[in-house]
PDB file of C-alpha atoms in Angstrom:
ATOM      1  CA  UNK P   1     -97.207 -63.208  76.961  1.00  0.00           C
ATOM      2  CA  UNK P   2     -94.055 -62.162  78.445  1.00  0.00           C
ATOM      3  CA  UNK P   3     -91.066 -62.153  76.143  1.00  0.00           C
ATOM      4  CA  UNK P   4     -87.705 -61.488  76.736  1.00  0.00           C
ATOM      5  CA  UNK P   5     -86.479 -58.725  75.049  1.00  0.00           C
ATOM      6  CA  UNK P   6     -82.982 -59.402  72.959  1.00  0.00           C
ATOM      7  CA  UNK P   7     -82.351 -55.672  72.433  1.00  0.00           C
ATOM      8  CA  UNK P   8     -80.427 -55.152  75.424  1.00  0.00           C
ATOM      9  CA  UNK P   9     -78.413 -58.269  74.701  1.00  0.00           C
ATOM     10  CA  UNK P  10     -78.073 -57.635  71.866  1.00  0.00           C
ATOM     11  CA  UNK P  11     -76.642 -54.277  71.911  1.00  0.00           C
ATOM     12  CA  UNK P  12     -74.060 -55.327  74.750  1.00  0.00           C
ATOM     13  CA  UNK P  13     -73.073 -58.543  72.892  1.00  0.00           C
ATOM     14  CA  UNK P  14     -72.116 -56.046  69.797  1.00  0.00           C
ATOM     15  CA  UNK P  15     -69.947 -53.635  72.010  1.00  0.00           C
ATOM     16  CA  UNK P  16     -68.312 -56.642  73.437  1.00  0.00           C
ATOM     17  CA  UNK P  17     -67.480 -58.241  70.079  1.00  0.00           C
ATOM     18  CA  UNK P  18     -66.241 -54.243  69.068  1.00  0.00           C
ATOM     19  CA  UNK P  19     -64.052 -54.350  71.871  1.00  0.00           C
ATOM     20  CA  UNK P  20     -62.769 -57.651  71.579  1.00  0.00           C
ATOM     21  CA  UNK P  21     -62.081 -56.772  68.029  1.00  0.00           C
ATOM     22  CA  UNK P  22     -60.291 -53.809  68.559  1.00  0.00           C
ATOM     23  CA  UNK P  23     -58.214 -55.836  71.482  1.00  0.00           C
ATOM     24  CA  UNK P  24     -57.523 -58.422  68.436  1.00  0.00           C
ATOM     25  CA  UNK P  25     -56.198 -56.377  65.839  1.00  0.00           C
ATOM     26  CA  UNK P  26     -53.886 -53.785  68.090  1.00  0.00           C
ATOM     27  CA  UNK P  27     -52.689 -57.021  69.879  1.00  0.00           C
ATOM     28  CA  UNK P  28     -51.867 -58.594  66.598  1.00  0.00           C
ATOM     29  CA  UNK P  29     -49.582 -55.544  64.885  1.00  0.00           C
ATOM     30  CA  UNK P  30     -47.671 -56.073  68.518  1.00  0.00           C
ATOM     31  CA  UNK P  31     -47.287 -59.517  67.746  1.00  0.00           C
ATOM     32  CA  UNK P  32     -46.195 -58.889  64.363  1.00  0.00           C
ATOM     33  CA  UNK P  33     -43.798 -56.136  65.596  1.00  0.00           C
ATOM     34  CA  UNK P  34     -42.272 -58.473  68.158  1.00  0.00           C
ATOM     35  CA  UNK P  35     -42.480 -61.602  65.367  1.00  0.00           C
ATOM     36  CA  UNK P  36     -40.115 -59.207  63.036  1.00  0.00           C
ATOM     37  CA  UNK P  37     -37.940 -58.512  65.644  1.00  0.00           C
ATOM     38  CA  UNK P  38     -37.111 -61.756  66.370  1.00  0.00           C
ATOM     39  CA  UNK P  39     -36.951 -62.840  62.474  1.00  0.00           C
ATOM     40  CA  UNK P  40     -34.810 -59.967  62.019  1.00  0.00           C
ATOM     41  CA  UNK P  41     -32.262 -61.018  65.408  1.00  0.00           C
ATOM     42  CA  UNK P  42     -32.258 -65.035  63.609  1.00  0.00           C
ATOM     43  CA  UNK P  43     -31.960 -63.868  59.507  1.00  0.00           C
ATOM     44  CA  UNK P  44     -30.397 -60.451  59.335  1.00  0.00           C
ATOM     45  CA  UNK P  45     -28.316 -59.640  62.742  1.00  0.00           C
ATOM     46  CA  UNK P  46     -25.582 -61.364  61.960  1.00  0.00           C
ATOM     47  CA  UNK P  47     -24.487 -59.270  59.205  1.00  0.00           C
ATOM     48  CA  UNK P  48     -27.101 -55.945  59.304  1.00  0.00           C
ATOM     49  CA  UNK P  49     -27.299 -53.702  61.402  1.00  0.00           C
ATOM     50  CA  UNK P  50     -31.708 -52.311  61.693  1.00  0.00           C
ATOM     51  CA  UNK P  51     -29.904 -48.761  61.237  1.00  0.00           C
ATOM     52  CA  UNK P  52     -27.887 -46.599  59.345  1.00  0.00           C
ATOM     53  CA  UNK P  53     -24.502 -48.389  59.916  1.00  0.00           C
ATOM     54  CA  UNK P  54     -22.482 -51.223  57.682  1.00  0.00           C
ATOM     55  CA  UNK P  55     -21.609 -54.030  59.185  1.00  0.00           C
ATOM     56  CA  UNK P  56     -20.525 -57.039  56.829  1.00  0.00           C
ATOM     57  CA  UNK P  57     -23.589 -55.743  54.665  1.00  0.00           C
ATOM     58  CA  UNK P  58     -25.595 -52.662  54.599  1.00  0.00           C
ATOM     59  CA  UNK P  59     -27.746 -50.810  57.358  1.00  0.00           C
ATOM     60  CA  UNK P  60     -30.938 -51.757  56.253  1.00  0.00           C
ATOM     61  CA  UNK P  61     -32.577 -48.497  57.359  1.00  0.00           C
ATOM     62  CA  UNK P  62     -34.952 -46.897  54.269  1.00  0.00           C
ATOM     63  CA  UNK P  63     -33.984 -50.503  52.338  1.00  0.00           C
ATOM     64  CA  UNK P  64     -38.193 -50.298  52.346  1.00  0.00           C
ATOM     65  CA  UNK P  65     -37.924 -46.994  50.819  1.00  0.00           C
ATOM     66  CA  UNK P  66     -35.376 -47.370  48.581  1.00  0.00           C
ATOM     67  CA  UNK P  67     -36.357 -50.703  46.609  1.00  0.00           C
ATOM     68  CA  UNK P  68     -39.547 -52.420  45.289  1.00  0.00           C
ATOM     69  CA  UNK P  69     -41.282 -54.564  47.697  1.00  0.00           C
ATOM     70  CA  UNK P  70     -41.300 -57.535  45.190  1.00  0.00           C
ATOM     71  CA  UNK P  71     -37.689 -57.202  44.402  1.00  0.00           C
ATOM     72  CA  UNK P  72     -36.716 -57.575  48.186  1.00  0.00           C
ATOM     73  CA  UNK P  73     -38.830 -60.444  48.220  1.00  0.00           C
ATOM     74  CA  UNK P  74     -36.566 -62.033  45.428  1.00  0.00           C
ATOM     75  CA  UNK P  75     -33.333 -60.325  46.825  1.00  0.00           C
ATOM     76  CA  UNK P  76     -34.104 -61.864  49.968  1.00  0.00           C
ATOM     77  CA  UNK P  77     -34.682 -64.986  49.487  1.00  0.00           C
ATOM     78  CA  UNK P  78     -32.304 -65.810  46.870  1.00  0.00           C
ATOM     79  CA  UNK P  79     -29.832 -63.201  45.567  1.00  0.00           C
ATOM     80  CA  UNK P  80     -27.468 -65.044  43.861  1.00  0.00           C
ATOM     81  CA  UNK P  81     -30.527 -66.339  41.329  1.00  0.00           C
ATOM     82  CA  UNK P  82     -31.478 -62.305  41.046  1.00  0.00           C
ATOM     83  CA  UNK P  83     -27.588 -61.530  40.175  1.00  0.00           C
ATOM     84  CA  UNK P  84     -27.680 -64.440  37.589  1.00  0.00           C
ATOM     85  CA  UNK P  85     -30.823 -63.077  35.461  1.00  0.00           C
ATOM     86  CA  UNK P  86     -28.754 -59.650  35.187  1.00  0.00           C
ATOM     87  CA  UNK P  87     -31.154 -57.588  37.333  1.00  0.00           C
ATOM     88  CA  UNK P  88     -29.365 -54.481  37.834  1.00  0.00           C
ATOM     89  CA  UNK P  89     -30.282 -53.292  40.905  1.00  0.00           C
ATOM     90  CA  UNK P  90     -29.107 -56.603  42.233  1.00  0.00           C
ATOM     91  CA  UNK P  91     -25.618 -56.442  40.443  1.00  0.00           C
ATOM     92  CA  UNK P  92     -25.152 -52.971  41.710  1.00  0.00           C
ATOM     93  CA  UNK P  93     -25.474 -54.243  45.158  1.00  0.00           C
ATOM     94  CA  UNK P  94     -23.433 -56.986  45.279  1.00  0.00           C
ATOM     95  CA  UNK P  95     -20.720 -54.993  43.792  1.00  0.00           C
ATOM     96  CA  UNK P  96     -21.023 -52.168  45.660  1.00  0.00           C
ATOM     97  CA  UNK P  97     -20.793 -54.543  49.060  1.00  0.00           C
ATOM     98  CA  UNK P  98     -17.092 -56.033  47.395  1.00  0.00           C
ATOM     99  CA  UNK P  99     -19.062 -58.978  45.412  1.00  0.00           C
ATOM    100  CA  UNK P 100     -19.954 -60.628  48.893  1.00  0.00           C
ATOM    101  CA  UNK P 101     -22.954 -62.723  48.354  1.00  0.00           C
ATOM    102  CA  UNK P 102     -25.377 -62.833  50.673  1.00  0.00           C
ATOM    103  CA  UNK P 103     -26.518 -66.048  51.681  1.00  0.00           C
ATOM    104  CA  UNK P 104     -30.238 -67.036  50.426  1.00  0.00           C
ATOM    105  CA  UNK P 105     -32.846 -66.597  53.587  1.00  0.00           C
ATOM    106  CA  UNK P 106     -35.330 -69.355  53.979  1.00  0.00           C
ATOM    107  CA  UNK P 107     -38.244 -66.393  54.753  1.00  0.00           C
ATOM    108  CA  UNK P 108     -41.754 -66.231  53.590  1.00  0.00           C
ATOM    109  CA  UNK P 109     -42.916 -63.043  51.769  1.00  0.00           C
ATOM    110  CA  UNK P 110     -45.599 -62.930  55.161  1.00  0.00           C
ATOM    111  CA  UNK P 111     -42.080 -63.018  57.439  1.00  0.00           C
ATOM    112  CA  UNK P 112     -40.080 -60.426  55.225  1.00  0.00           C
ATOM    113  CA  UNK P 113     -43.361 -58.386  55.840  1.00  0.00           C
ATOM    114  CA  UNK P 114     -42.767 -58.852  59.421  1.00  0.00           C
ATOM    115  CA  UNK P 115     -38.874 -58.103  59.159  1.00  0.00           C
ATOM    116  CA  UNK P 116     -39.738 -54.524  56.906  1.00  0.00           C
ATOM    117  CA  UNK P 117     -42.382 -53.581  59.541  1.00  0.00           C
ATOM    118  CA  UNK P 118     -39.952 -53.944  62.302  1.00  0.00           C
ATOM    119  CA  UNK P 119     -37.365 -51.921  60.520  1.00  0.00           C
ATOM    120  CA  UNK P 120     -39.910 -48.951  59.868  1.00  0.00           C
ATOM    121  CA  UNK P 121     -40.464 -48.830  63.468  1.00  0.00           C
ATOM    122  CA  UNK P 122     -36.795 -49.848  64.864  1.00  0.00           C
ATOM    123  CA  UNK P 123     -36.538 -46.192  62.403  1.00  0.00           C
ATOM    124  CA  UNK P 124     -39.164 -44.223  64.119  1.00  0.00           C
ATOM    125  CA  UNK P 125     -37.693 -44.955  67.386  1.00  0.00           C
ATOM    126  CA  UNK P 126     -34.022 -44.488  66.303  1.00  0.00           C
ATOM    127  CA  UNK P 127     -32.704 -41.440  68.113  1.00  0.00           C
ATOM    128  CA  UNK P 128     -31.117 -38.836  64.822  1.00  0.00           C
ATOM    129  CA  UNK P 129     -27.762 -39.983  64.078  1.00  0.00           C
ATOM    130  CA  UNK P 130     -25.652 -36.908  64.561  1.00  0.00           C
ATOM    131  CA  UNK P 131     -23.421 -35.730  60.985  1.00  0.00           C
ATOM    132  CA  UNK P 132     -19.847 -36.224  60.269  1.00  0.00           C
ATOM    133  CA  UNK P 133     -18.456 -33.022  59.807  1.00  0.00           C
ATOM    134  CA  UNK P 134     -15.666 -33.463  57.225  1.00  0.00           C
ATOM    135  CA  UNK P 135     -12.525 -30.499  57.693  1.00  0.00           C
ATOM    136  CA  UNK P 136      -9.524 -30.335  56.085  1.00  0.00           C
ATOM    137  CA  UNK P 137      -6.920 -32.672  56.453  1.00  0.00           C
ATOM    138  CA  UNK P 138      -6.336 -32.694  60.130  1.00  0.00           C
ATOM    139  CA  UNK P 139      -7.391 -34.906  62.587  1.00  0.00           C
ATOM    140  CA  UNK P 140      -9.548 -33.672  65.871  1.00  0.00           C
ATOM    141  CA  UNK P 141      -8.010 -35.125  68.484  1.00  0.00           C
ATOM    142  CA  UNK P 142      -9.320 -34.288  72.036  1.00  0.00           C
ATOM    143  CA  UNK P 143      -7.187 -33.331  74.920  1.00  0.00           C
ATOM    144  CA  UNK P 144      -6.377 -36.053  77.191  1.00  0.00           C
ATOM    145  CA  UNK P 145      -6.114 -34.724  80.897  1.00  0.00           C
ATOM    146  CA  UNK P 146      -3.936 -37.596  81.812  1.00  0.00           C
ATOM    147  CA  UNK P 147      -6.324 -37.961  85.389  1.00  0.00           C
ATOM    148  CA  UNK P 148      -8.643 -41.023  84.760  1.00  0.00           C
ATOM    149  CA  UNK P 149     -10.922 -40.466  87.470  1.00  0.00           C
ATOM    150  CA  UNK P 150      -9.835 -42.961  89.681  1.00  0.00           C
ATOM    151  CA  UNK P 151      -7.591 -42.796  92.898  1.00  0.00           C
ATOM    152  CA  UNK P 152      -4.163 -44.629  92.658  1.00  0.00           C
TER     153      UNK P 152
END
């Protein structure tokens, strides 16, 4: 009798499934890249900045780093409820930002995720922000030529 052998198949169904597999997962952490990016643009934009500099509250760059995953969670999604319990990381913030509250975010742990991800990368990709050099009391000022480049 002449069977048909599934070895072959086999064996090309399983580097298929490997592949597609791979495809899957590397396709999804670009998805959730460009899903935090976009959470971060319609939650955060409007008053952070993903780097170093304040804008009406905090850079958020190292805000992964520098607090408790669990604790943003809360933060996030409710901050004036983690003031009122007396947490004092949350009391520090607010006053350290001129007791400006900021406004609870209607996120999912899964979507802050998303938004902390995006920030870790937006970090890595960050040219180095150059240092301040502070002097003494005088201002730099540079030398204006007075010619502006254009023809009058």
């Amino acid at each position: 009798m002449n069977g048909i052998s599934l070895k072959k198949p086999t064996s090309y169904f399983l580097a298929l499934f490997s592949f597609l597999l791979a495809f899957s997962v590397s396709t999804t952490s670009l998805q959730a890249q460009e899903d935090g990016e976009k959470l971060f643009k319609s939650y955060c934009a409007s008053c952070h900045s993903p780097g170093a500099n304040q804008l009406v509250g905090p850079g958020l760059a190292g805000v992964y780093d520098k607090y408790e995953k669990e604790w943003l969670y809360k933060w996030i999604k409710n901050s004036s409820a983690l003031i009122a319990t007396g947490d004092a990381q949350a009391i520090a913030v607010y006053e350290q930002y001129n007791k400006v509250i900021m406004p609870a975010q209607p996120v999912t742990n899964i979507q802050i995720d998303a938004i902390l991800d995006y920030l870790k990368v937006y970090a890595e990709k960050a040219p180095p922000v150059a240092a301040v050099v502070q002097g003494g009391t005088e201002d730099v000022v540079a030398e204006d030529s007075g010619l502006s480049g254009y023809a009058i």
